[in-house]
C-alpha positions as CSV (number, residue, x, y, z in Angstrom):
1,M,0.0,0.0,0.0
2,S,1.4,3.4,-1.0
3,C,1.9,6.2,1.5
4,M,-0.6,8.3,-0.5
5,T,-3.2,5.5,-0.3
6,L,-2.7,5.1,3.4
7,V,-3.1,8.9,4.0
8,T,-6.3,8.8,1.9
9,L,-7.7,6.0,4.0
10,L,-6.9,7.8,7.2
11,R,-8.7,10.9,6.0
12,L,-11.7,8.8,5.1
13,Y,-11.6,7.4,8.6
14,V,-11.8,10.8,10.1
15,V,-14.7,11.8,7.7
16,F,-16.6,8.6,8.3
17,S,-16.2,8.8,12.1
18,F,-17.5,12.3,12.4
19,A,-21.1,11.3,12.4
20,G,-20.5,9.0,15.3
21,L,-18.5,11.4,17.4
22,L,-21.2,12.3,19.8
23,A,-22.4,8.7,20.2
24,H,-19.3,7.4,21.9
25,G,-17.3,8.1,25.1
26,G,-13.8,9.7,25.2
27,F,-10.5,8.4,26.3
28,T,-7.6,10.0,28.2
29,V,-3.9,9.9,27.5
30,S,-1.5,10.8,30.3
31,K,2.3,10.6,30.5
32,S,3.7,8.6,33.4
33,M,5.6,10.3,36.1
34,N,9.0,9.2,37.4
35,G,8.5,6.2,39.7
36,D,5.2,5.2,38.2
37,E,4.8,1.5,37.4
38,C,3.9,2.4,33.8
39,V,6.9,3.9,31.9
40,G,5.3,5.5,28.9
41,Y,1.7,6.7,28.4
42,S,-1.4,5.5,30.2
43,V,-4.7,5.3,28.4
44,T,-8.0,5.2,30.3
45,G,-11.7,5.5,29.5
46,A,-11.3,4.0,26.0
47,G,-14.5,2.1,26.2
48,S,-13.1,-1.4,25.9
49,P,-11.1,-2.8,28.9
50,E,-8.6,-4.5,26.6
51,V,-7.6,-1.2,25.1
52,N,-6.9,0.6,28.4
53,G,-3.5,0.3,29.9
54,C,0.2,1.2,29.8
55,Y,1.6,1.9,26.3
56,R,5.4,1.6,26.3
57,R,7.9,3.2,23.9
58,A,8.8,1.0,20.9
59,N,11.7,1.3,18.4
60,G,10.9,2.9,15.1
61,S,8.1,5.4,14.2
62,I,5.0,5.8,12.2
63,F,4.6,8.8,10.0
64,G,7.8,10.1,11.5
65,F,6.6,10.1,15.1
66,P,7.3,7.7,17.9
67,H,4.7,5.1,18.8
68,F,3.9,3.0,21.8
69,F,2.6,-0.5,22.3
70,L,0.2,-2.0,24.9
71,D,0.7,-5.5,23.5
72,S,1.1,-7.1,20.1
73,L,-2.2,-5.7,18.9
74,H,-2.7,-2.3,20.3
75,E,-0.7,0.9,19.7
76,L,-0.8,4.6,20.5
77,Y,0.7,7.3,18.3
78,C,0.3,10.9,17.2
79,Y,-0.4,11.8,13.6
80,D,-1.4,15.2,12.2
81,G,-2.1,16.6,15.6
82,I,-4.4,13.8,16.5
83,W,-4.0,11.1,19.1
84,K,-4.4,7.7,17.4
85,L,-5.3,4.7,19.5
86,G,-5.8,1.6,17.4
87,L,-4.8,-1.9,16.2
88,H,-1.2,-2.4,15.4
89,G,-0.6,-2.7,11.7
90,K,-4.1,-1.6,10.8
91,N,-6.0,1.6,10.4
92,V,-6.8,3.6,13.6
93,S,-9.7,2.6,15.8
94,Y,-9.9,5.8,17.8
95,S,-9.3,9.5,16.9
96,A,-9.7,13.0,18.3
97,R,-8.2,16.4,17.8
98,F,-7.0,16.4,21.4
99,A,-6.9,13.9,24.2
100,S,-8.9,14.9,27.3
101,T,-5.7,15.1,29.3
102,W,-2.6,16.7,27.7
103,P,0.5,14.7,28.0
104,P,3.7,16.8,28.1
105,I,6.1,16.8,25.2
106,L,8.0,13.6,25.2
107,G,11.7,14.5,25.9
108,G,13.3,15.9,22.8
109,D,10.7,14.8,20.3
110,A,9.3,18.1,19.1
111,G,6.6,16.4,17.0
112,W,5.1,14.4,19.9
113,N,2.8,17.1,21.2
114,C,-0.5,16.5,19.5
115,D,-1.2,20.2,19.3
116,L,-0.2,21.0,22.9
117,G,-1.3,24.4,23.9
118,H,-4.4,24.6,21.7
119,G,-6.8,24.2,24.7
120,P,-9.0,23.7,26.3
121,P,-9.1,20.2,24.7
122,P,-12.4,18.4,24.1
123,L,-12.7,14.8,25.0
124,A,-11.2,12.3,22.6
125,R,-13.9,10.4,20.9
126,R,-14.2,6.8,20.0
127,S,-14.7,6.2,16.2
128,H,-15.0,3.4,13.7
129,L,-15.1,0.4,16.0
130,P,-18.1,-1.9,16.6
131,P,-20.1,-0.6,19.5
132,V,-18.8,-1.6,22.9
133,P,-21.1,-4.3,24.3
134,P,-23.2,-3.0,27.2
135,P,-22.2,-4.3,30.6
136,P,-23.9,-7.4,31.8
137,P,-27.1,-6.8,33.6
138,P,-26.8,-6.9,37.4
139,P,-27.7,-10.1,39.1
140,P,-31.3,-10.5,40.2
141,P,-31.9,-9.5,43.8
142,P,-32.1,-12.3,46.2
143,S,-35.5,-13.8,46.8
144,P,-37.3,-12.1,49.7
145,L,-37.4,-13.9,52.9
146,P,-40.7,-15.7,53.6
147,P,-42.9,-13.9,56.1
148,P,-42.4,-15.0,59.7
149,P,-45.2,-17.0,61.4
150,P,-47.8,-14.9,63.1
151,L,-46.8,-13.4,66.4
152,P,-48.2,-15.2,69.4
153,P,-50.9,-13.4,71.4
154,A,-49.5,-10.1,72.7
155,R,-50.7,-7.0,74.6
156,L,-50.1,-3.5,73.5
157,I,-48.2,-1.8,76.3
158,L,-47.0,1.4,74.5
159,N,-48.9,3.3,71.8
160,E,-47.0,6.6,71.6
161,S,-48.2,9.1,68.9
162,F,-46.5,12.2,70.4
163,S,-49.7,14.2,70.5
164,G,-49.6,17.5,72.3
165,S,-46.6,19.8,72.6
166,T,-44.4,18.1,75.2
167,L,-42.9,14.7,75.7
168,N,-44.7,12.3,78.0
169,T,-42.1,11.9,80.8
170,S,-44.0,9.0,82.4
171,V,-42.8,7.0,79.4
172,W,-39.7,8.7,78.1
173,N,-36.4,9.8,79.6
174,V,-34.6,12.7,77.9
175,L,-30.8,11.9,77.9
176,E,-28.3,14.6,79.0
177,Q,-24.8,13.1,78.9
178,V,-21.7,12.7,76.9
179,H,-21.9,9.9,74.4
180,R,-19.2,8.8,72.0
181,G,-18.1,12.0,70.1
182,G,-21.0,14.3,71.1
183,V,-23.3,15.4,73.9
184,Y,-26.9,14.6,74.3
185,T,-28.8,17.7,75.5
186,A,-32.5,18.2,76.5
187,D,-32.9,21.3,74.2
188,N,-32.4,19.0,71.2
189,V,-35.5,16.9,72.0
190,A,-38.9,18.4,71.1
191,V,-42.4,17.4,70.1
192,R,-43.6,19.4,67.1
193,D,-46.9,18.8,65.1
194,G,-47.4,15.3,66.5
195,V,-43.8,14.3,65.8
196,L,-40.8,13.7,68.1
197,V,-37.8,15.6,66.8
198,L,-34.2,14.7,67.8
199,R,-32.1,17.5,66.5
200,T,-28.3,17.7,65.9
201,V,-26.6,21.1,66.0
202,A,-23.1,22.6,66.1
203,R,-22.2,23.6,69.7
204,N,-18.8,24.0,71.3
205,Q,-18.8,22.6,74.9
206,T,-16.0,21.6,77.3
207,I,-17.0,18.8,79.8
208,D,-14.5,17.4,82.2
209,G,-11.7,19.0,80.3
210,K,-12.7,17.6,77.0
211,D,-13.9,19.7,74.0
212,F,-17.0,18.7,72.1
213,F,-18.3,20.3,69.0
214,V,-21.7,18.8,68.2
215,A,-24.8,18.3,70.4
216,S,-27.8,16.1,69.6
217,G,-31.0,14.5,71.1
218,A,-31.8,11.1,72.5
219,V,-34.6,9.4,74.5
220,N,-35.2,6.0,76.1
221,T,-37.8,4.2,78.3
222,S,-35.3,2.8,80.8
223,G,-37.0,2.2,84.2
224,L,-40.4,3.1,82.7
225,V,-41.4,0.6,79.9
226,T,-39.6,-2.6,79.0
227,I,-40.4,-5.9,77.2
228,S,-39.2,-9.4,77.4
229,R,-40.2,-10.9,74.0
230,G,-42.7,-9.1,71.9
231,R,-42.8,-6.6,69.0
232,L,-41.5,-3.1,68.5
233,E,-42.8,-0.9,65.6
234,T,-41.5,2.6,64.9
235,R,-42.4,5.0,62.1
236,V,-39.5,7.4,61.4
237,K,-37.8,9.7,59.0
238,L,-34.0,9.2,59.4
239,P,-31.8,12.3,59.1
240,V,-29.8,13.0,55.9
241,V,-26.7,11.4,57.3
242,N,-24.6,12.3,54.2
243,K,-24.7,15.9,55.4
244,S,-22.4,14.9,58.4
245,P,-19.2,13.8,56.6
246,G,-17.0,15.2,59.4
247,Y,-18.6,14.4,62.7
248,T,-20.6,11.4,61.4
249,L,-24.2,11.2,62.7
250,H,-25.4,7.7,63.5
251,S,-29.1,7.5,64.3
252,S,-30.7,4.3,65.7
253,I,-33.7,2.4,67.0
254,W,-32.7,-0.2,69.5
255,L,-33.6,-2.3,72.5
256,F,-31.2,-2.6,75.4
257,A,-31.0,-4.5,78.6
258,D,-32.4,-2.3,81.4
259,P,-29.9,-1.9,84.3
260,T,-32.7,-0.8,86.6
261,V,-34.3,-4.3,86.5
262,T,-32.6,-6.2,89.3
263,S,-33.5,-9.6,87.8
264,N,-31.6,-8.9,84.6
265,S,-28.2,-10.6,83.9
266,G,-26.2,-7.4,84.0
267,C,-24.9,-8.2,80.5
268,P,-25.3,-5.7,77.6
269,Q,-27.9,-7.6,75.6
270,E,-28.9,-5.5,72.7
271,I,-31.2,-5.6,69.6
272,D,-30.4,-3.0,67.0
273,V,-33.5,-2.6,64.9
274,V,-31.8,0.0,62.7
275,E,-28.5,1.7,62.7
276,Q,-28.0,4.4,60.0
277,Y,-24.7,4.7,58.2
278,Q,-23.5,7.0,55.4
279,Y,-23.8,5.5,52.0
280,G,-24.1,6.9,48.5
281,V,-25.1,10.5,47.9
282,N,-27.9,13.0,48.8
283,T,-30.6,11.3,50.8
284,T,-29.5,7.7,50.3
285,S,-28.1,5.9,53.4
286,A,-27.7,2.4,54.7
287,A,-29.9,0.9,57.4
288,V,-28.3,-2.0,59.3
289,G,-29.7,-4.4,61.9
290,N,-27.6,-6.2,64.5
291,L,-27.9,-8.5,67.4
292,H,-25.6,-8.5,70.5
293,P,-26.4,-11.6,72.5
294,F,-24.7,-12.2,75.8
295,V,-24.9,-15.0,78.4
296,K,-23.8,-14.8,82.0
297,R,-21.2,-17.5,82.9
298,G,-19.5,-15.9,85.8
299,S,-18.7,-13.0,83.5
300,C,-20.7,-11.8,80.4
301,E,-19.8,-13.8,77.3
302,K,-20.9,-12.7,73.9
303,V,-22.5,-15.4,71.7
304,P,-20.9,-15.5,68.2
305,T,-23.2,-14.2,65.4
306,K,-23.0,-14.2,61.6
307,G,-22.5,-10.4,61.5
308,S,-25.2,-7.9,60.6
309,Q,-28.7,-9.2,60.4
310,Y,-29.4,-7.1,57.3
311,T,-28.2,-4.1,55.3
312,A,-30.7,-2.1,53.3
313,R,-29.6,0.9,51.1
314,S,-32.3,3.4,50.2
315,D,-33.7,6.9,50.8
316,F,-34.9,6.7,54.4
317,S,-35.0,10.4,54.8
318,S,-37.5,11.9,52.3
319,D,-40.5,9.8,53.5
320,W,-41.7,7.8,56.4
321,H,-40.6,4.2,57.0
322,V,-41.7,1.6,59.5
323,F,-38.9,-0.5,61.2
324,S,-40.0,-3.4,63.4
325,V,-38.7,-6.4,65.2
326,D,-40.5,-9.6,66.4
327,W,-38.8,-11.3,69.4
328,T,-40.1,-14.7,70.5
329,D,-38.5,-17.8,72.1
330,E,-37.8,-19.3,68.7
331,R,-36.7,-16.3,66.5
332,I,-35.8,-12.6,66.2
333,S,-37.0,-11.2,62.9
334,M,-36.8,-7.7,61.5
335,E,-39.0,-5.9,58.9
336,I,-38.8,-2.6,56.9
337,D,-42.2,-1.4,55.7
338,G,-43.8,-4.8,56.3
339,S,-41.2,-6.8,54.3
340,T,-39.0,-9.2,56.3
341,V,-35.3,-8.4,56.0
342,S,-33.9,-10.8,58.5
343,D,-35.1,-13.9,60.4
344,E,-32.7,-15.2,63.1
345,R,-33.5,-18.7,64.3
346,N,-30.2,-19.9,65.7
347,A,-31.2,-21.2,69.1
348,S,-27.9,-20.2,70.9
349,I,-28.4,-16.6,69.7
350,V,-32.1,-16.3,70.4
351,S,-32.0,-18.0,73.8
352,A,-29.2,-15.6,74.9
353,F,-31.8,-12.8,75.1
354,T,-33.1,-13.3,78.6
355,D,-33.4,-9.8,80.0
356,E,-36.0,-7.1,79.9
357,L,-35.1,-4.5,77.3
358,F,-36.0,-0.8,77.0
359,V,-36.5,1.2,73.8
360,A,-33.9,3.8,72.8
361,L,-34.1,6.4,70.0
362,T,-30.8,8.2,69.5
363,A,-29.1,10.7,67.2
364,C,-25.6,9.7,68.1
365,V,-22.5,11.7,67.1
366,M,-19.7,9.3,66.4
367,D,-16.6,11.5,66.0
368,Q,-15.3,14.1,68.5
369,V,-13.9,16.5,65.9
370,P,-14.5,20.2,65.0
371,V,-17.1,20.7,62.4
372,T,-16.1,21.2,58.8
373,P,-17.6,23.4,56.0
374,A,-19.1,20.3,54.5
375,D,-21.1,19.5,57.7
376,S,-24.7,20.7,57.7
377,F,-26.8,21.8,60.7
378,P,-29.3,21.4,62.0
379,L,-30.2,17.8,61.1
380,E,-33.4,16.2,62.3
381,Y,-34.4,12.7,63.2
382,Q,-38.2,12.5,63.2
383,I,-40.3,9.8,64.9
384,D,-44.0,9.7,64.1
385,W,-45.1,6.9,66.4
386,V,-43.8,4.0,68.6
387,R,-45.8,0.8,69.4
388,L,-44.6,-1.9,71.8
389,Y,-46.3,-5.2,72.3
390,Q,-45.5,-7.7,75.2
391,L,-46.1,-11.4,74.5
392,L,-48.7,-12.9,76.8
């Protein structure tokens, strides 16, 4: 093939690829720095995984300019001010006036610049290759757990809808204490329009010589209302936890062994119906359920578990959601909006829960650090109602 014929074919490639420019993604060429594993140029975002990688300097040139090889098939070179990324020994598969990242001039080769300085560069565009096959579809979600058997007969012992303008202190304790990285304060607990609001605010405080930077709200029913086997249902809007990247807000619904009950074991038996963690962006977060079973054998010994009972990732902040747990002699199962998300039937785990447990609703600050510009205040954890049933 003559040089003139090859140049003509290359021009036709540029012309034919123009119509498809906007239909394909770009690629980036960047020169390796000293000490990098790749000695040459790195290509990323080329659309086909087998084309991305480290292109190393080869002897010889193409059209008077140096060229680089990924392997025996794929090469990278510059021609007529255009980055060319294609199949070795064949016409180019990719072209663009500029790469989306300018590599510096390769030492001493004045021609190897691909129009450096004519910026800002548009993305390089994929051209004249068969379409990249779409990624495989995600695996189907796991089959939902079967619904648990009906709860045995139970008595409603708490039906809290937060009516009125103040919290019912015959049922709820308002916590005022240091906890993890923040401070629980009474002024961050309020009843507003039939909803319990646990607020989180920026507040500098020094307690026992330690500096704290965030205050929040928490309540529980310790010494007032407890259950030993039954059902807890709570309708809530969790806070937008992604707005706390610095101090890390961790809101929860949990049942905990009541230390005021003298017949209890003294072990920290705990059922976490939901613990909220940062995940994704905006209003998306992760809701996680956990069990902490302990038995008393002289000292408290934790019974091994499989890890978290469930992890659910969704928007739990824009609308109301009902989190619930059923606790019987045979099982501890959890639900979100009526759908079963975990069903623990391991006898050694379930039987370890022997104590009377109280309800806790907490907006917990995890990290004792100064607030950052990325942290938002106030954040609100809203509770619409709480229902507690004791098995008969």
